CSV table of C-alpha atoms in Angstrom, one decimal:
chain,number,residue,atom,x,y,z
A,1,UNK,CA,-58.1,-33.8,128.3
A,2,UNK,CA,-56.4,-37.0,128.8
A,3,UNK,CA,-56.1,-39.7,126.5
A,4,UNK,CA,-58.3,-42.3,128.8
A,5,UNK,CA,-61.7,-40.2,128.5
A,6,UNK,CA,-61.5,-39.6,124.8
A,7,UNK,CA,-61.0,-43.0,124.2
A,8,UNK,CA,-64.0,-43.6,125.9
A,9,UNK,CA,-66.1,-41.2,124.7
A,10,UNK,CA,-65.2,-42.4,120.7
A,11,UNK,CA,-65.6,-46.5,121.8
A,12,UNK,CA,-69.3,-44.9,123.8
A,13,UNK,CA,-69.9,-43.7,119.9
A,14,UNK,CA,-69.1,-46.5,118.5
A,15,UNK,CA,-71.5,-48.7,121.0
A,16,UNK,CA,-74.1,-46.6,119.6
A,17,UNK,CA,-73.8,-46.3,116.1
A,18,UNK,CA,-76.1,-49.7,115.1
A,19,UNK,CA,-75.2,-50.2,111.6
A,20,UNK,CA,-71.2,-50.5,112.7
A,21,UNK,CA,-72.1,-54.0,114.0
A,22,UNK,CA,-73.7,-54.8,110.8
A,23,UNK,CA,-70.2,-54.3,109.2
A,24,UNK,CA,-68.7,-56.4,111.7
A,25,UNK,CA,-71.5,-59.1,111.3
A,26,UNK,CA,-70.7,-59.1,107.6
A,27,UNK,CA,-67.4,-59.4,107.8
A,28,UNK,CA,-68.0,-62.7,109.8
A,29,UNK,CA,-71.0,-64.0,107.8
A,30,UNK,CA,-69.2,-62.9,104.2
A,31,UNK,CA,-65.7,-64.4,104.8
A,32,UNK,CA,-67.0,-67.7,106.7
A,33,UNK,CA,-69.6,-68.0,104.0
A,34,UNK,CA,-67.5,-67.7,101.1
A,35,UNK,CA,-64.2,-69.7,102.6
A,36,UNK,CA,-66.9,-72.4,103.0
A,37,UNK,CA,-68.4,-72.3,99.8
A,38,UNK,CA,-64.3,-72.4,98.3
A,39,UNK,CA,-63.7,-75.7,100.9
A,40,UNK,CA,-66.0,-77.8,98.2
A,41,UNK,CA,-64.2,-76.6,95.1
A,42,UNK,CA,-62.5,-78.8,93.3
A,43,UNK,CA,-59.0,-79.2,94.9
A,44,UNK,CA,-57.0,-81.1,91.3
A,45,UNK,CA,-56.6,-77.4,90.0
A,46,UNK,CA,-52.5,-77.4,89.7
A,47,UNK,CA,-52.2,-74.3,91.8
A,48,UNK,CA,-54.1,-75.3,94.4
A,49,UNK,CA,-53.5,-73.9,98.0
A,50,UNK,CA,-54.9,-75.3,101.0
A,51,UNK,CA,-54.5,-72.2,103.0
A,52,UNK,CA,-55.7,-69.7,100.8
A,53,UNK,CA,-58.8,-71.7,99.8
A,54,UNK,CA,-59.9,-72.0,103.4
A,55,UNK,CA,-59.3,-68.0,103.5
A,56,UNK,CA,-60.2,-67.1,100.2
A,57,UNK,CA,-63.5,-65.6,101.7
A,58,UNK,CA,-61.2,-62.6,102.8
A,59,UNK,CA,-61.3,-61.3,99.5
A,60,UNK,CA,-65.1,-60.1,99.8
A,61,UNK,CA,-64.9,-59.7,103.5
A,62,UNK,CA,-63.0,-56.9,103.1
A,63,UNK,CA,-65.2,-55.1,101.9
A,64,UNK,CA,-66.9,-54.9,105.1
A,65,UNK,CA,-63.8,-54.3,107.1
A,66,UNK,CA,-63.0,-51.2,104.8
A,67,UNK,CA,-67.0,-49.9,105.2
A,68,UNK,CA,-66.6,-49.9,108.8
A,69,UNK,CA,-63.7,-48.3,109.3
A,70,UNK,CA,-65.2,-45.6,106.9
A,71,UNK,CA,-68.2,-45.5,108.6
A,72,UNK,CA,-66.7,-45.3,112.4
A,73,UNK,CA,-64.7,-41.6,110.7
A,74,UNK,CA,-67.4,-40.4,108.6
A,75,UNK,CA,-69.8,-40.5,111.2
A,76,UNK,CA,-68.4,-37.4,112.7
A,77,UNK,CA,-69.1,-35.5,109.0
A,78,UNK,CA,-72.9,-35.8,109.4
A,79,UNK,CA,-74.7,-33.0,110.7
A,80,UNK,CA,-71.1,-31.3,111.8
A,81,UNK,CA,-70.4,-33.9,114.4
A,82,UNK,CA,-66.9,-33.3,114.0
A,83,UNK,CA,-67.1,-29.6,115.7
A,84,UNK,CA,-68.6,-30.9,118.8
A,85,UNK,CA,-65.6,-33.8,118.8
A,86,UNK,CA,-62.7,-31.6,118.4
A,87,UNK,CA,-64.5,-28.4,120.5
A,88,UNK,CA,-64.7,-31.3,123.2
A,89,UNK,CA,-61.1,-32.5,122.8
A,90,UNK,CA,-58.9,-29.6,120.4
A,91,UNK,CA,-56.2,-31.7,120.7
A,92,UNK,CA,-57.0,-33.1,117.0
A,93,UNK,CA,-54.2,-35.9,117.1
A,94,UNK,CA,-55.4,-36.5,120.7
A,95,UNK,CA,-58.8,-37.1,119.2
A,96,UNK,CA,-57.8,-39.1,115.4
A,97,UNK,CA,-55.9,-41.5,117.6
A,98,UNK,CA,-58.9,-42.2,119.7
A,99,UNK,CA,-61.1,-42.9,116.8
A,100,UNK,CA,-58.5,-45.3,115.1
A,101,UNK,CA,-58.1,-47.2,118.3
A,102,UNK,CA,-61.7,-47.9,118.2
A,103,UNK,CA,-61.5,-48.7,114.6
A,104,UNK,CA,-58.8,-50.8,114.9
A,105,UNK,CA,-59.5,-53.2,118.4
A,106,UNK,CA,-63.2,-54.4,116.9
A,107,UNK,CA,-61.5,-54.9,113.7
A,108,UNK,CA,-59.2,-57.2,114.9
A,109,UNK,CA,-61.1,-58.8,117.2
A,110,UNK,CA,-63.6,-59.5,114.6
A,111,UNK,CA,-60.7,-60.4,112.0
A,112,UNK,CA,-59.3,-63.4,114.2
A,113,UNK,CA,-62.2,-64.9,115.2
A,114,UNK,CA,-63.8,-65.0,111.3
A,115,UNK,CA,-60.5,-66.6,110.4
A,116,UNK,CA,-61.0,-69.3,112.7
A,117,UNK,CA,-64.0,-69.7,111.9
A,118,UNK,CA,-63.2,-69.6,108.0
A,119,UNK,CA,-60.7,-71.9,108.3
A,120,UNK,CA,-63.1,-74.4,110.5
A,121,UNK,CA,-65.7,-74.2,107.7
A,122,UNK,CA,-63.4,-75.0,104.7
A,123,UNK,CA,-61.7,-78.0,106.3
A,124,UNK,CA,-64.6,-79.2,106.2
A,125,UNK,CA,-65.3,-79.1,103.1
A,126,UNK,CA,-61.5,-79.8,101.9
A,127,UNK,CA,-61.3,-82.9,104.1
A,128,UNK,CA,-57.9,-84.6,103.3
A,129,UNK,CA,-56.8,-81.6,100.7
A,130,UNK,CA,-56.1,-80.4,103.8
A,131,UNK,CA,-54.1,-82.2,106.1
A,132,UNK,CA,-51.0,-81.3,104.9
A,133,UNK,CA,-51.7,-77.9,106.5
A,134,UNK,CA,-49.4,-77.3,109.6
A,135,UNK,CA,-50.3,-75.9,113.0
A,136,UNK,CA,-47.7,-73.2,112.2
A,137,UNK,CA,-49.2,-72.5,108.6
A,138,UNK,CA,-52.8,-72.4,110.0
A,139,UNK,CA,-51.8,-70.1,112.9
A,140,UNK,CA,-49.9,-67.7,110.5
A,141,UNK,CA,-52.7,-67.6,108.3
A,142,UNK,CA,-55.5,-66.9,111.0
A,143,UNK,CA,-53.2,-63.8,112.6
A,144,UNK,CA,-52.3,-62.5,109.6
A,145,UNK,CA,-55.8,-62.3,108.4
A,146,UNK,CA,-57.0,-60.5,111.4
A,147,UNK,CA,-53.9,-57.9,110.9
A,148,UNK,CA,-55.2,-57.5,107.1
A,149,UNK,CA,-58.4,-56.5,108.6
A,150,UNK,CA,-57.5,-54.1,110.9
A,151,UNK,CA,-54.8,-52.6,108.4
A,152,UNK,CA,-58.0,-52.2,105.7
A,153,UNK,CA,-60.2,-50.9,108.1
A,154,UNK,CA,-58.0,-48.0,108.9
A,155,UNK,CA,-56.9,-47.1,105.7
A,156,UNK,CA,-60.3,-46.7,105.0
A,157,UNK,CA,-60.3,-44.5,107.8
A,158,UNK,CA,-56.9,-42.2,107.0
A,159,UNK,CA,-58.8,-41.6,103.7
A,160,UNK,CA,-61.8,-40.8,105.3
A,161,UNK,CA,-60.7,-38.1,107.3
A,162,UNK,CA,-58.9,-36.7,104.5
A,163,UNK,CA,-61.6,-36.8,101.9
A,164,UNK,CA,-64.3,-35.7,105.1
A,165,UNK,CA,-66.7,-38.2,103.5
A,166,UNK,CA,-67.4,-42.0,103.8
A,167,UNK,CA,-68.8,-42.5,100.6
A,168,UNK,CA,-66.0,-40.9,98.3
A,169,UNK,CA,-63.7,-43.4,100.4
A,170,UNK,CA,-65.9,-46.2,99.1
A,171,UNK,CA,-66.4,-45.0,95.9
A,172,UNK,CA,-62.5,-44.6,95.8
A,173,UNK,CA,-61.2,-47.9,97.5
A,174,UNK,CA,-63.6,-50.3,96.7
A,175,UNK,CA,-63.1,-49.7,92.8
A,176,UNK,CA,-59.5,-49.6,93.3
A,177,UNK,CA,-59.7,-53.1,94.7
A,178,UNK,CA,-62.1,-54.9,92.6
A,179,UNK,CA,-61.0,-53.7,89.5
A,180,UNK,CA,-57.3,-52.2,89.2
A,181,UNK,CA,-55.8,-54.7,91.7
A,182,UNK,CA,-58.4,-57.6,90.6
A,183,UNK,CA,-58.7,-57.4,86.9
A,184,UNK,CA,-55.9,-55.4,85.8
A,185,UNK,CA,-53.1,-56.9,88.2
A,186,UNK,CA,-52.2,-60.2,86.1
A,187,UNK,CA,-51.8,-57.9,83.3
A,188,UNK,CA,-49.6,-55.4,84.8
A,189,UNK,CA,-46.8,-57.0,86.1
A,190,UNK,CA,-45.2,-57.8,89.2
A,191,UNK,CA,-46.2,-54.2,90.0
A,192,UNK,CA,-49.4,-54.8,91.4
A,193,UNK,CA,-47.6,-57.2,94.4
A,194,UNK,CA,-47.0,-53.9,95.8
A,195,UNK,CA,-50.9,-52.8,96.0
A,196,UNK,CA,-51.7,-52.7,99.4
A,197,UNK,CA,-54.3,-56.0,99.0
A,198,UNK,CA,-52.3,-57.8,96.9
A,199,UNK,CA,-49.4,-57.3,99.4
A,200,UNK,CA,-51.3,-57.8,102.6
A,201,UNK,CA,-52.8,-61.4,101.4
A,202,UNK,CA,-49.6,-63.0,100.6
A,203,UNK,CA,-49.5,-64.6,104.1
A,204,UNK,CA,-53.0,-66.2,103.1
A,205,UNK,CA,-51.0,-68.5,101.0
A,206,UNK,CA,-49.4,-71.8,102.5
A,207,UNK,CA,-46.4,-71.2,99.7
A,208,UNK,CA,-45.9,-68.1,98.0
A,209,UNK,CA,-43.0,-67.7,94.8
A,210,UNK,CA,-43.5,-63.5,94.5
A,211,UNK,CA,-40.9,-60.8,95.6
A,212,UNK,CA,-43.2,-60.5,99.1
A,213,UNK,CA,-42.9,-62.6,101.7
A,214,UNK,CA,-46.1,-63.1,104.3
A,215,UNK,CA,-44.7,-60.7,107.1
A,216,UNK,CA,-43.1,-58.6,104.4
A,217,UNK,CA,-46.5,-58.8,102.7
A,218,UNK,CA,-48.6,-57.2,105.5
A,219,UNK,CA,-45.4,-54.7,106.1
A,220,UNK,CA,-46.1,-52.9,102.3
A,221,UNK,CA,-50.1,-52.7,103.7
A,222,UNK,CA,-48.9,-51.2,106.5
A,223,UNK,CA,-46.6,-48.7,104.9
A,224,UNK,CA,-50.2,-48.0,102.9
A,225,UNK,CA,-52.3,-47.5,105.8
A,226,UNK,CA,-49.9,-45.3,107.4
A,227,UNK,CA,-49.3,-43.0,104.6
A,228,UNK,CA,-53.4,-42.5,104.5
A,229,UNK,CA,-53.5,-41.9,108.2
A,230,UNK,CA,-50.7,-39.1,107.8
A,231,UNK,CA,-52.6,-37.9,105.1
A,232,UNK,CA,-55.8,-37.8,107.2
A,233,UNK,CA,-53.9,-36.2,110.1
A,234,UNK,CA,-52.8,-33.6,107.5
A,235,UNK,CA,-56.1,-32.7,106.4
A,236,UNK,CA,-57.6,-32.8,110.3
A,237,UNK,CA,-55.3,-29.9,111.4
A,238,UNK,CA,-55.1,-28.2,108.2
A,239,UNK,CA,-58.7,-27.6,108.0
A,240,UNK,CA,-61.2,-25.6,109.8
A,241,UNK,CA,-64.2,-28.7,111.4
């Protein structure tokens, strides 16, 4: 089977999965909601950053990128989808490269438009805190926001496929993120600039002192996200559906 038909079979799936699109709607209403909320804060703090406040909503929006690209994989684990997929198309990398592209074009998609949006909403609020934000800076921020997205959303997925279950992913990643990268990370060191969310939102920051740089930044989350794709391609041909 070609790629063209599988690719429109998994979006078709996608289309018709309803609770997806309230992922999607979260990520939107969570991030604009919360970037808003950090536009009124009080802007004398002495490591204040323009950029980040009017993006800081990313931080729980994530959460809803990472559920939906969990959700679009694990799908296919309930009642043994997955044996009708890969019986239809037994091509299994054929088939996991489908599914990511759906994961990954709504995700991005999604991503750049609630970083406009986020960054509309706390300007507000910021007034002339603000200004001093280029065209360049606010463009880099709103791009590399939607590439953070995407990049969470499919390593949710990679470790989907290799744990065969949406809610270990969860239970795995969310954790991971809201405690051991969150909590733990000023203690630990420089160390944790290398965790795949601490990397990725470097280019959130107008000015940024760490070993990362913003491109650099989302480079390390990418070198995450691939390694838990490979993993989930291991575990997809390893493994009877």
């Amino acid at each position: 089977m070609h790629f063209t038909p599988v690719l429109r079979s998994e979006a078709l799936k996608v289309r018709t999965l309803r609770p997806l699109y309230g992922t999607l709607l979260a990520v939107f209403a969570v991030t604009t909601a919360f970037s808003a909320l950090a536009g009124a804060s009080d802007t004398s703090e002495p490591d204040f950053d323009p950029l980040f406040t009017a993006l800081s909503g990313v931080w729980p929006g994530q959460i809803a990128a990472i559920a939906f690209g969990a959700m679009v994989v694990s799908s296919e684990y309930h009642g043994n989808g997955i044996r009708l997929s890969l019986a239809a198309v037994p091509q299994r990398g054929r088939w996991f490269a489908a599914k990511l592209v759906v994961v990954a074009v709504p995700a991005l998609a999604v991503g750049l438009l609630t970083a406009c949006a986020a960054v509309f909403a706390a300007r507000v609020g910021l007034g002339e805190a603000a200004g001093g934000l280029t065209a360049g800076e606010q463009a880099r921020g709103v791009v590399g926001c939607g590439i953070y997205f995407v990049l969470m959303a499919l390593l949710a997925a990679g470790l989907t496929a290799l744990f065969r279950s949406g809610t270990a992913t969860l239970s795995t990643l969310i954790p991971f993120i809201l405690i051991v990268s969150f909590v733990i990370g000023d203690a630990a060191g420089g160390i944790t600039d290398f965790l795949p969310d601490k990397a990725g939102q470097v280019v959130l920051y107008e000015t940024y002192d760490g070993t990362l740089g913003p491109w650099t930044g989302l480079a390390v989350t990418a070198l995450w996200t691939t390694a838990a794709l490979l993993a989930g391609v291991w575990r997809l041909r390893s493994r009877d559906a």
